[in-house]
Tab-separated table of C-alpha atoms in Angstrom:
chain	number	residue	atom	x	y	z
A	1	MET	CA	148.335	126.527	33.843
A	2	ARG	CA	145.112	124.539	33.835
A	3	ILE	CA	142.121	125.854	35.747
A	4	GLU	CA	141.267	122.493	37.229
A	5	ASN	CA	138.667	123.875	39.643
A	6	SER	CA	136.517	125.147	36.769
A	7	LEU	CA	136.975	122.069	34.595
A	8	SER	CA	136.302	119.410	37.205
A	9	GLY	CA	132.861	120.389	38.435
A	10	SER	CA	129.727	122.327	37.731
A	11	ARG	CA	129.529	126.017	38.507
A	12	GLU	CA	126.671	128.468	38.677
A	13	VAL	CA	126.429	130.618	35.583
A	14	PRO	CA	125.041	134.133	36.033
A	15	ARG	CA	121.398	134.349	34.960
A	16	THR	CA	122.165	137.067	32.430
A	17	ALA	CA	124.564	134.682	30.684
A	18	THR	CA	122.266	131.670	30.252
A	19	MET	CA	120.953	132.699	26.860
A	20	SER	CA	120.377	130.269	24.025
A	21	PHE	CA	121.017	130.840	20.337
A	22	PRO	CA	120.806	128.465	17.371
A	23	PRO	CA	122.261	126.133	16.377
A	24	LYS	CA	121.559	124.233	19.582
A	25	ALA	CA	124.172	121.495	19.224
A	26	THR	CA	127.748	121.826	20.406
A	27	ILE	CA	130.524	119.311	19.808
A	28	ARG	CA	133.514	120.200	21.964
A	29	CYS	CA	131.858	122.259	24.664
A	30	PHE	CA	132.733	121.002	28.150
A	31	GLY	CA	129.831	121.512	30.544
A	32	THR	CA	126.606	123.365	29.864
A	33	PRO	CA	126.617	125.659	26.798
A	34	SER	CA	125.757	129.193	27.968
A	35	PHE	CA	126.127	132.251	25.763
A	36	ARG	CA	125.534	135.845	26.740
A	37	SER	CA	125.296	137.078	23.143
A	38	ARG	CA	124.850	136.021	19.547
A	39	ASP	CA	128.489	136.991	19.048
A	40	ALA	CA	129.600	134.479	21.676
A	41	ARG	CA	127.466	131.752	20.085
A	42	ASP	CA	129.099	132.457	16.723
A	43	LEU	CA	132.541	132.151	18.260
A	44	GLY	CA	131.481	128.826	19.779
A	45	CYS	CA	130.481	127.630	16.309
A	46	LEU	CA	133.931	128.494	15.008
A	47	LEU	CA	135.644	126.702	17.897
A	48	ASP	CA	133.702	123.520	17.102
A	49	VAL	CA	135.090	123.385	13.541
A	50	ASP	CA	138.643	124.422	14.433
A	51	ASP	CA	140.871	121.347	14.187
A	52	ALA	CA	143.339	122.917	16.622
A	53	VAL	CA	140.726	123.045	19.415
A	54	GLU	CA	140.409	120.124	21.817
A	55	ARG	CA	137.550	121.559	23.891
A	56	TRP	CA	136.061	124.808	25.178
A	57	GLU	CA	134.156	125.851	28.277
A	58	CYS	CA	131.672	128.693	28.671
A	59	LEU	CA	132.098	131.475	31.238
A	60	PRO	CA	134.961	129.656	32.963
A	61	ILE	CA	136.583	132.112	35.378
A	62	GLU	CA	136.097	135.529	36.933
A	63	LEU	CA	138.854	138.090	36.447
A	64	ARG	CA	139.345	141.075	38.720
A	65	VAL	CA	140.096	144.224	36.736
A	66	GLY	CA	140.303	147.144	39.128
A	67	ASP	CA	136.921	147.402	40.812
A	68	LEU	CA	135.262	145.242	38.154
A	69	THR	CA	134.724	141.492	37.973
A	70	LEU	CA	134.736	140.283	34.371
A	71	MET	CA	134.040	136.822	32.996
A	72	PRO	CA	135.457	135.930	29.560
A	73	ASP	CA	133.204	134.011	27.190
A	74	PHE	CA	135.370	130.903	26.878
A	75	LEU	CA	138.324	128.934	28.115
A	76	VAL	CA	139.729	127.138	25.075
A	77	THR	CA	142.011	124.123	25.344
A	78	PHE	CA	143.976	123.388	22.177
A	79	THR	CA	145.196	120.000	20.992
A	80	SER	CA	148.707	121.213	21.802
A	81	GLY	CA	147.679	121.532	25.474
A	82	ARG	CA	147.791	125.334	25.445
A	83	GLN	CA	144.873	127.153	27.080
A	84	CYS	CA	143.541	130.595	26.258
A	85	LEU	CA	140.662	132.740	27.463
A	86	MET	CA	138.629	134.082	24.552
A	87	ASP	CA	136.030	136.799	24.286
A	88	ALA	CA	133.552	137.762	21.609
A	89	SER	CA	132.478	140.649	23.840
A	90	ASP	CA	134.681	143.726	24.058
A	91	HIS	CA	134.903	144.664	27.735
A	92	GLY	CA	136.567	147.920	26.741
A	93	ASN	CA	139.148	147.492	29.462
A	94	GLU	CA	142.824	147.028	28.696
A	95	GLY	CA	143.333	145.395	32.080
A	96	VAL	CA	141.597	142.169	31.001
A	97	GLU	CA	144.694	140.768	29.283
A	98	GLU	CA	146.831	141.590	32.313
A	99	ALA	CA	144.335	139.937	34.663
A	100	ALA	CA	144.321	136.811	32.490
A	101	SER	CA	148.110	136.774	32.485
A	102	ALA	CA	148.113	136.987	36.267
A	103	ALA	CA	145.937	133.849	36.256
A	104	GLY	CA	148.513	132.135	34.047
A	105	LEU	CA	146.464	132.288	30.855
A	106	ALA	CA	146.659	133.981	27.496
A	107	TYR	CA	143.739	136.174	26.441
A	108	GLU	CA	142.300	136.913	23.018
A	109	PHE	CA	139.445	139.166	21.913
A	110	VAL	CA	138.006	137.877	18.624
A	111	THR	CA	136.431	140.741	16.711
A	112	ARG	CA	133.271	140.561	14.631
A	113	GLU	CA	135.390	141.096	11.525
A	114	GLN	CA	137.505	138.071	12.403
A	115	ARG	CA	134.466	135.912	13.145
A	116	GLU	CA	132.625	136.798	9.955
A	117	ARG	CA	135.579	136.742	7.574
A	118	GLY	CA	135.010	134.391	4.630
A	119	TRP	CA	132.500	131.545	4.646
A	120	ARG	CA	133.632	129.552	7.693
A	121	LEU	CA	131.012	130.860	10.130
A	122	ARG	CA	128.076	130.224	7.797
A	123	ASN	CA	129.401	126.739	7.026
A	124	ALA	CA	129.937	126.014	10.715
A	125	ARG	CA	126.345	127.004	11.503
A	126	ASP	CA	125.080	124.751	8.694
A	127	LEU	CA	127.082	121.749	9.922
A	128	LEU	CA	126.054	122.231	13.537
A	129	ARG	CA	122.376	121.977	12.599
A	130	TYR	CA	123.224	118.267	12.355
A	131	GLY	CA	125.364	118.223	15.490
A	132	ASN	CA	123.050	115.858	17.408
A	133	TYR	CA	123.189	113.172	14.706
A	134	ARG	CA	125.645	110.273	14.750
A	135	CYS	CA	126.625	108.469	11.574
A	136	PRO	CA	125.939	104.714	11.865
A	137	LEU	CA	128.853	102.309	11.610
A	138	GLY	CA	127.848	100.889	8.231
A	139	ASP	CA	127.672	104.300	6.550
A	140	ARG	CA	130.893	105.409	8.210
A	141	ILE	CA	132.756	102.370	6.902
A	142	ARG	CA	131.365	102.854	3.389
A	143	VAL	CA	132.530	106.475	3.334
A	144	MET	CA	135.986	105.676	4.709
A	145	THR	CA	136.424	102.760	2.317
A	146	ALA	CA	135.486	104.939	-0.657
A	147	LEU	CA	137.933	107.641	0.415
A	148	ASP	CA	140.696	105.058	0.822
A	149	GLU	CA	140.035	103.912	-2.747
A	150	VAL	CA	139.666	107.243	-4.554
A	151	GLY	CA	141.291	109.759	-2.209
A	152	SER	CA	138.457	112.291	-2.328
A	153	PHE	CA	135.024	112.857	-3.814
A	154	SER	CA	132.504	115.675	-4.086
A	155	ILE	CA	129.559	115.861	-1.727
A	156	ALA	CA	127.234	115.155	-4.659
A	157	ASP	CA	129.129	111.949	-5.472
A	158	GLY	CA	129.270	110.827	-1.859
A	159	LEU	CA	125.584	111.107	-0.987
A	160	ALA	CA	124.789	107.674	-2.429
A	161	LEU	CA	127.115	106.043	0.113
A	162	PHE	CA	124.684	106.744	2.954
A	163	ARG	CA	122.018	104.077	3.403
A	164	GLU	CA	121.221	104.170	7.128
A	165	ILE	CA	120.991	107.920	7.797
A	166	ALA	CA	119.967	111.008	5.834
A	167	PRO	CA	123.055	111.744	3.677
A	168	MET	CA	123.752	115.334	4.794
A	169	ALA	CA	123.181	114.444	8.444
A	170	GLY	CA	125.640	111.570	8.118
A	171	LEU	CA	128.232	113.617	6.267
A	172	ALA	CA	127.973	116.558	8.674
A	173	SER	CA	128.358	114.168	11.617
A	174	LEU	CA	131.550	112.722	10.123
A	175	ALA	CA	132.918	116.200	9.493
A	176	LEU	CA	132.127	117.408	13.023
A	177	GLN	CA	133.769	114.273	14.446
A	178	ARG	CA	136.858	115.057	12.315
A	179	ILE	CA	136.639	111.753	10.472
A	180	VAL	CA	136.350	113.591	7.151
A	181	SER	CA	137.320	117.137	6.271
A	182	LEU	CA	135.512	119.711	4.167
A	183	GLU	CA	136.767	123.033	2.852
A	184	LEU	CA	134.979	125.650	4.951
A	185	ASP	CA	136.707	128.869	3.935
A	186	ASP	CA	136.515	129.204	0.160
A	187	ALA	CA	132.765	128.973	-0.477
A	188	LEU	CA	129.471	127.822	0.981
A	189	ILE	CA	129.272	124.046	1.297
A	190	GLY	CA	127.673	122.757	-1.890
A	191	PRO	CA	127.500	119.750	-4.216
A	192	ASP	CA	131.030	120.373	-5.511
A	193	THR	CA	132.629	120.673	-2.073
A	194	CYS	CA	135.460	118.162	-1.770
A	195	VAL	CA	135.367	115.480	0.938
A	196	ARG	CA	138.641	113.965	2.185
A	197	ARG	CA	139.721	111.813	5.089
A	198	THR	CA	141.022	113.898	7.947
A	199	VAL	CA	144.790	113.771	8.269
A	200	ARG	CA	145.679	112.881	11.858
């Protein structure tokens, strides 16, 4: 079930939820980014670097749980077409999942431990610092041509390919656009991080 009414127009976000946390850029957020906590912003960072995510929307729907009205942090649409409500905030109410199910949606609470596991969150934050940059056509073609020829290269080896934009801004832009892929889980992004073309 798609919540077309929340995806097709603007909606008023509660004032307590219109908080802003760095990094400022978002890639696959539909509508105005609005986060009620640092935890929610971190989850948004992870959604932007998840290849299975098509788009996500902040504070998308109100759920009635007994006498309470609760609003999950996100509605996530996956590339498969599946939709799921996600929370970084624990409402402490077991009825949330049932209320989501009644609305025709799955529900998932993503714990702090899940969000901060490994290096992915720190790498996502680093990449999103460059989220408002766009790699120029010439640099993009040089990178793609090099990857077609050699298969992969390290970040250190690929920096010289960028001539029209600052190298890390250009590379981060290509990664966030899913034109190239970087390993985000094993270590912090560094000079030895491998760059490959994204497999479609």
